[in-house]
Short mmCIF file of C-alpha atoms and ligand atoms in Angstrom, two decimals:
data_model
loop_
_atom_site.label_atom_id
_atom_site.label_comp_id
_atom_site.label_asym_id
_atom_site.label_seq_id
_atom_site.Cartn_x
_atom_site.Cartn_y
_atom_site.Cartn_z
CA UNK G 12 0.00 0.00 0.00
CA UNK G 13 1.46 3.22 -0.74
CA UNK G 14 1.60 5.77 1.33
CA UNK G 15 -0.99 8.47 1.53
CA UNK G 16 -3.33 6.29 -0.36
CA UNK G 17 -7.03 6.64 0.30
CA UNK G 18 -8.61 4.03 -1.97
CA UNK G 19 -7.47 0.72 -3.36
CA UNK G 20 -9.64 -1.29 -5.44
CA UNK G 21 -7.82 -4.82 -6.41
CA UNK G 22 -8.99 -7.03 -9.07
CA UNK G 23 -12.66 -6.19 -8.27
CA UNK G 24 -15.28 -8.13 -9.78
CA UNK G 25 -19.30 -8.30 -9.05
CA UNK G 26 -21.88 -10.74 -10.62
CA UNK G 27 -25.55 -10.21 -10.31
CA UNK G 28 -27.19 -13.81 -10.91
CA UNK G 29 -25.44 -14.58 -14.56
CA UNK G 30 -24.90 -10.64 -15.27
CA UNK G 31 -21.36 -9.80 -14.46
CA UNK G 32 -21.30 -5.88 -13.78
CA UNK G 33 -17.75 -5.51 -12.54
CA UNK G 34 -15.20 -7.25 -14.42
CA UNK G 35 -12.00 -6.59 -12.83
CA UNK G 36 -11.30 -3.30 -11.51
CA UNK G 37 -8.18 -1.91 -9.91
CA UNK G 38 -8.22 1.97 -8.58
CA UNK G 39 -5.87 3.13 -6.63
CA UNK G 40 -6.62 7.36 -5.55
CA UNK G 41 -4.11 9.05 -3.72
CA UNK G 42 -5.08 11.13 -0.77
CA UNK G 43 -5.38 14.74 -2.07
CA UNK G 44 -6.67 13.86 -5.39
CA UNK G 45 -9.95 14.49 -7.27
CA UNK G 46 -10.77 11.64 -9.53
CA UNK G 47 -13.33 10.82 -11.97
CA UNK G 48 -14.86 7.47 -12.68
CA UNK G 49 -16.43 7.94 -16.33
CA UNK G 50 -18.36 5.64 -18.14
CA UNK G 51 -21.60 5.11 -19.81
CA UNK G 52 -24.87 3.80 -18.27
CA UNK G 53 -24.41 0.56 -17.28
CA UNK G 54 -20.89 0.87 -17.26
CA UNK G 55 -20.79 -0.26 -13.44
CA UNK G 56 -19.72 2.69 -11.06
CA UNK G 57 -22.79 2.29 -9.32
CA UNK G 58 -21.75 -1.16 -8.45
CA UNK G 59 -18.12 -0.32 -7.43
CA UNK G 60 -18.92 2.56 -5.37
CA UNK G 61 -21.48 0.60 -3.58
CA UNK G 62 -19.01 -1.91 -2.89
CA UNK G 63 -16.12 0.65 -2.03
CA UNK G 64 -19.41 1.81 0.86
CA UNK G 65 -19.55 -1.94 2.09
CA UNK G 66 -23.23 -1.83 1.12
CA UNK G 67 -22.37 -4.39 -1.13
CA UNK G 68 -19.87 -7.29 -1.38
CA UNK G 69 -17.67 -8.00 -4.09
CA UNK G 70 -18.18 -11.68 -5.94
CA UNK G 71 -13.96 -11.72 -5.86
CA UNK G 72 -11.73 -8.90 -5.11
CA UNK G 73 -11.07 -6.78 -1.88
CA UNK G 74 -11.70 -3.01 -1.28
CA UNK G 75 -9.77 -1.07 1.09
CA UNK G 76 -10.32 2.62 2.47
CA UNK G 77 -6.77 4.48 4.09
CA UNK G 78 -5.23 0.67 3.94
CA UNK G 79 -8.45 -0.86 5.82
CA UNK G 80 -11.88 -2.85 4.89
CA UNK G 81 -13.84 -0.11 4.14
CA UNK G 82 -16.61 -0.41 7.22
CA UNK G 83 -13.10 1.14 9.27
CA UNK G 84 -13.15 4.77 7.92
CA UNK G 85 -17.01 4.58 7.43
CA UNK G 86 -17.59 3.72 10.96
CA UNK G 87 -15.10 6.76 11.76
CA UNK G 88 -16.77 9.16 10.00
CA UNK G 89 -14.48 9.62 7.76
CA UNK G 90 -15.95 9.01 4.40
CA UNK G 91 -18.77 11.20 3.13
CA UNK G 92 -20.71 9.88 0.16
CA UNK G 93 -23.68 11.37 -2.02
CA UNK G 94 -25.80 7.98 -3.04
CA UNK G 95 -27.66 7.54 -6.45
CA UNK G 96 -30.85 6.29 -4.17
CA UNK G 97 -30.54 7.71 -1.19
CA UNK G 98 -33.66 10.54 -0.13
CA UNK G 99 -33.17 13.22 2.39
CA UNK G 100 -35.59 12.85 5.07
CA UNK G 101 -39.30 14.85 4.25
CA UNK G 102 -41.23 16.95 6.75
CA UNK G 103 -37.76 19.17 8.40
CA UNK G 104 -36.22 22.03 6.86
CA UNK G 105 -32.49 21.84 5.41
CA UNK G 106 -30.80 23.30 8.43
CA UNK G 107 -33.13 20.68 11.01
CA UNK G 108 -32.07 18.05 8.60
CA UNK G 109 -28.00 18.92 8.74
CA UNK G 110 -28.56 19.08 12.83
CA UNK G 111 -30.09 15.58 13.04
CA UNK G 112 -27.40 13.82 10.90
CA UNK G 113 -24.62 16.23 12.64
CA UNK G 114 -26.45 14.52 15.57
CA UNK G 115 -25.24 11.20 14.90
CA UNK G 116 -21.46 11.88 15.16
CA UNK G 117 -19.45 12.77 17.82
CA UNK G 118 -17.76 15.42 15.67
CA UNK G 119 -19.51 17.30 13.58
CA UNK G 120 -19.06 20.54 11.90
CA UNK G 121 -21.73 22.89 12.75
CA UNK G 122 -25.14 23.95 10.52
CA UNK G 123 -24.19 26.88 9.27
CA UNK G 124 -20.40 26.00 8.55
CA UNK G 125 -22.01 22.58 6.53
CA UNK G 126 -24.04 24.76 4.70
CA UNK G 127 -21.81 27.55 4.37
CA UNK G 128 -19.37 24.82 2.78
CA UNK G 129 -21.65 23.30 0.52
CA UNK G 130 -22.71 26.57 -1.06
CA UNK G 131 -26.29 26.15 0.15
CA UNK G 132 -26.89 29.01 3.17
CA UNK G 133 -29.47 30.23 1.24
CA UNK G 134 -32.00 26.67 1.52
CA UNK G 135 -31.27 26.35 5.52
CA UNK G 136 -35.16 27.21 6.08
CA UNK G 137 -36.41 25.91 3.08
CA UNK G 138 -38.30 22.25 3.56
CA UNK G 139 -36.59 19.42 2.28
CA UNK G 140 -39.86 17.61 0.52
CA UNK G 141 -40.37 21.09 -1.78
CA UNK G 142 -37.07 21.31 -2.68
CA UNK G 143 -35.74 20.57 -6.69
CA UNK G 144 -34.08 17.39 -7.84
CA UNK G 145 -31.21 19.50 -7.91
CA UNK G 146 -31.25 20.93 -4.74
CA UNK G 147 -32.44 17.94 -2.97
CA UNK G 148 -28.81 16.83 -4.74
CA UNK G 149 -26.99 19.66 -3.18
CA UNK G 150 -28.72 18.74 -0.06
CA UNK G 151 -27.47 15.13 -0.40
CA UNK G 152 -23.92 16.97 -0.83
CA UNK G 153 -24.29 19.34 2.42
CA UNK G 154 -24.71 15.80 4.67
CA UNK G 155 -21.31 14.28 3.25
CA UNK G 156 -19.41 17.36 4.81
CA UNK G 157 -21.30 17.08 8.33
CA UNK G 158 -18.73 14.50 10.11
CA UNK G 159 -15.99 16.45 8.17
CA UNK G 160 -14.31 13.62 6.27
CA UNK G 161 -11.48 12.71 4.67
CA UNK G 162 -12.71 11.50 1.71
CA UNK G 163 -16.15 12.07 -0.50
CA UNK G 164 -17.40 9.75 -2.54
CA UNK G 165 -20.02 10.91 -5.14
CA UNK G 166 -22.19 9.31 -7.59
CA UNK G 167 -23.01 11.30 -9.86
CA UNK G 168 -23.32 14.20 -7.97
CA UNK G 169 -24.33 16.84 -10.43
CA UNK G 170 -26.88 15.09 -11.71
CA UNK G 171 -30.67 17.32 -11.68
CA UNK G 172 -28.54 20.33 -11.00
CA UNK G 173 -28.40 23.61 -13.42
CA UNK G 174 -25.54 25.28 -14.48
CA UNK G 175 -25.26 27.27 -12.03
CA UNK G 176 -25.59 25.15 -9.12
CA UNK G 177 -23.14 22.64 -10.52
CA UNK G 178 -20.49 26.24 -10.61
CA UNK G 179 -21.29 26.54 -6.70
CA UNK G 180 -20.69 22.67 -6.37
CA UNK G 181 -17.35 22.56 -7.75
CA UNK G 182 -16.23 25.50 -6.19
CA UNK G 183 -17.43 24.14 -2.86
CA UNK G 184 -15.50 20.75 -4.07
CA UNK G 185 -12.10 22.62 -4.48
CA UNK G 186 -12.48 24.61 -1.28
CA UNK G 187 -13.17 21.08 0.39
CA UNK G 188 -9.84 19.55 -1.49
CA UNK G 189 -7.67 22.76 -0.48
CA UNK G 190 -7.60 21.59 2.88
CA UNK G 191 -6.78 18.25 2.15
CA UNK G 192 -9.60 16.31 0.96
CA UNK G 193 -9.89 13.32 -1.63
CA UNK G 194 -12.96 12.90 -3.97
CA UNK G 195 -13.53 10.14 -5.97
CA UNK G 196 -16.79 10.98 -8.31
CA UNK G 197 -18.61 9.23 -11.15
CA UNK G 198 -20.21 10.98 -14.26
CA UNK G 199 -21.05 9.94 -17.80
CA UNK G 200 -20.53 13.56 -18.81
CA UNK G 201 -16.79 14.36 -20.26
CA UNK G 202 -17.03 17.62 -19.53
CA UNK G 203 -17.80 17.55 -15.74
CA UNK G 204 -15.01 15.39 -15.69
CA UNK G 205 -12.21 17.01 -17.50
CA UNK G 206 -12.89 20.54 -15.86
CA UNK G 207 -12.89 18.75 -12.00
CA UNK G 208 -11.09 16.21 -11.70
CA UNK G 209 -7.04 15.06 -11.67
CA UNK G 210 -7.23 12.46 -12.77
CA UNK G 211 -9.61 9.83 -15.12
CA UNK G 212 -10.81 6.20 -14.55
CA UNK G 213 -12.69 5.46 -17.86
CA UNK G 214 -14.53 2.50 -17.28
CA UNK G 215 -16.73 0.93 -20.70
CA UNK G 216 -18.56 -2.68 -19.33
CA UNK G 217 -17.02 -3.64 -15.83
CA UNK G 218 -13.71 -2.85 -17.18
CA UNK G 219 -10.94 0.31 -16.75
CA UNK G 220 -10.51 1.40 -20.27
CA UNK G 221 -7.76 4.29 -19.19
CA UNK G 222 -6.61 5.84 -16.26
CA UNK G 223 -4.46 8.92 -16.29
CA UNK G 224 -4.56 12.74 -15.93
CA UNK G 225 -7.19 14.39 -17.66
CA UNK G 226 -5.71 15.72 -20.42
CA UNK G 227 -4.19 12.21 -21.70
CA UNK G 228 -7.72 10.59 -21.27
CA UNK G 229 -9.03 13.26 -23.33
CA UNK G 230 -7.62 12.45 -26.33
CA UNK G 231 -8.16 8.97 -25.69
CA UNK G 232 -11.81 9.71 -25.27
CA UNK G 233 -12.23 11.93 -28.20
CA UNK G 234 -10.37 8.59 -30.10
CA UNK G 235 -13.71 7.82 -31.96
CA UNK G 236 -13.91 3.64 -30.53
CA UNK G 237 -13.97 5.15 -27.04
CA UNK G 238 -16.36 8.30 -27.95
CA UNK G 239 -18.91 5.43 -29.29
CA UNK G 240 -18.70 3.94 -25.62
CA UNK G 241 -19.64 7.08 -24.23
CA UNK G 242 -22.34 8.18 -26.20
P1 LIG R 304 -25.70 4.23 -14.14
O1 LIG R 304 -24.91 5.45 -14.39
O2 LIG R 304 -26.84 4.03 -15.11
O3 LIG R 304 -26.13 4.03 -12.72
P2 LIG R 304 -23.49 2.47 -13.66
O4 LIG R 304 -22.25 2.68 -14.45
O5 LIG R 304 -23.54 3.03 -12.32
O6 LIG R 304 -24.72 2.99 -14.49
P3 LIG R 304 -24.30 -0.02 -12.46
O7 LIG R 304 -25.51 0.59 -11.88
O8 LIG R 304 -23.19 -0.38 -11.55
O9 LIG R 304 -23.73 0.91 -13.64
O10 LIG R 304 -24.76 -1.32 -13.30
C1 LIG R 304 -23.84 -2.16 -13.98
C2 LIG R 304 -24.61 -3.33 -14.58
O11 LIG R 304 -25.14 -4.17 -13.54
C3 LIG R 304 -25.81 -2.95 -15.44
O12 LIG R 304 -25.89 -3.85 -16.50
C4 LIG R 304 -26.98 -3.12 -14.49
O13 LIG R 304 -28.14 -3.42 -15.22
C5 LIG R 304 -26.55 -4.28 -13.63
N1 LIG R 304 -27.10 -4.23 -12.26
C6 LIG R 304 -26.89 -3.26 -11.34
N2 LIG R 304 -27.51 -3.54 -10.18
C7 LIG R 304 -28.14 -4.72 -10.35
C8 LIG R 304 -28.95 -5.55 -9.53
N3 LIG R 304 -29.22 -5.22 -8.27
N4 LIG R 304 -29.42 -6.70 -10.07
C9 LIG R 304 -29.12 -7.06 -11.33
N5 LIG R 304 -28.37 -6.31 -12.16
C10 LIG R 304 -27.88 -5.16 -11.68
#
């Protein structure tokens, strides 16, 4: 394990019944470093992030999290994660709903820093169940930062938001990696992953089909066999 290393995926794989989803992943991310995990629909970052989580288990394979199974650093509170499925709770406003999750950790960063961070001050009295898909996701993005953790993993964390909330995520993102953070993120967009990110898993059908900095996987993704995968 090298040092300073944050995630380590090794020879990953993940069958559903006869459907194999993961085919064989290794990811390594440094701490420090923003990386993206493109790929189509389908492609399976879903799957590996959910298994990087421990909400699922790997068919073969092993995940680790700072050198550890991952349930370690979750337990510790150090890994914040936006999930694909996962709803903020109805019936509180924003700010009630960053106090009751800051609730459940012995240290947590406080309402108004958490929303201050993500960008979102301005929904703190605004009720969670009337809020936009793309606030809601910003919500979803506030609750990562409440234990303050080392590491954020995001799946597809921009998705429902507007241009102009995805400029206040990003800048929230590089304030949060300026003191240190690590964010491993999946997209199917190029373009939210080329202006964000360090570094660029491609992944095309279980498989890593490049992995370097951003402006090498560019050209390999504007390589028309790879540009077919992504479309
Ligand atoms: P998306 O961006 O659409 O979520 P993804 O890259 O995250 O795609 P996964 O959700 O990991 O991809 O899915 C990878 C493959 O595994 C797909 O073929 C999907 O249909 C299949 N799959 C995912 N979850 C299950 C499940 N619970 N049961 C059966 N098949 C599944």
């Amino acid at each position: 394990q090298a040092v300073g290393e944050a995630v380590r995926l090794i020879e990953l794989r993940k069958s559903y019944g006869a459907i194999e989803a993961v085919k064989g992943i290794d990811l390594s991310v440094q701490r420090g470093e923003v990386v993206a995990l493109l790929g189509p629909n389908g492609a399976g970052k879903t799957t590996t992030i959910s298994i990087l989580l421990g909400l699922l288990q790997p068919t073969t394979g092993s995940a680790a999290l700072f050198g550890k199974p991952p349930k370690h650093a979750i337990s510790a509170g150090r890994v914040g994660a936006v999930l694909q499925y996962a709803e903020p709770l109805d019936g509180v406003t924003v700010a009630e709903l960053v106090r009751a999750v800051g609730d459940l950790y012995t240290h947590s960063r406080t309402v108004e820093d958490v929303l201050e961070a993500a960008g979102i001050a301005d929904l703190a009295g605004r009720r969670t169940e009337k809020l936009s898909g793309g606030q809601k996701q910003r919500v979803r993005f506030a609750l990562a930062l409440v234990a303050n953790p080392d590491l954020l993993v995001l799946d597809e964390p921009t998705s429902a938001m507007d241009v102009a909330a995805r400029r206040t995520f990003w800048t929230a993102v590089r304030a949060y990696t300026e003191t240190g953070g690590t964010v491993l993120f999946s997209t199917h967009y190029l373009e939210g992953a080329d202006e964000n990110a360090d570094r660029i898993v491609l992944i095309a059908a279980g498989r890593v089909v490049a992995d370097g900095p951003v402006t090498q996987i560019k050209a390999v993704a504007s390589a028309r066999m790879v540009r077919a995968t992504l479309d």
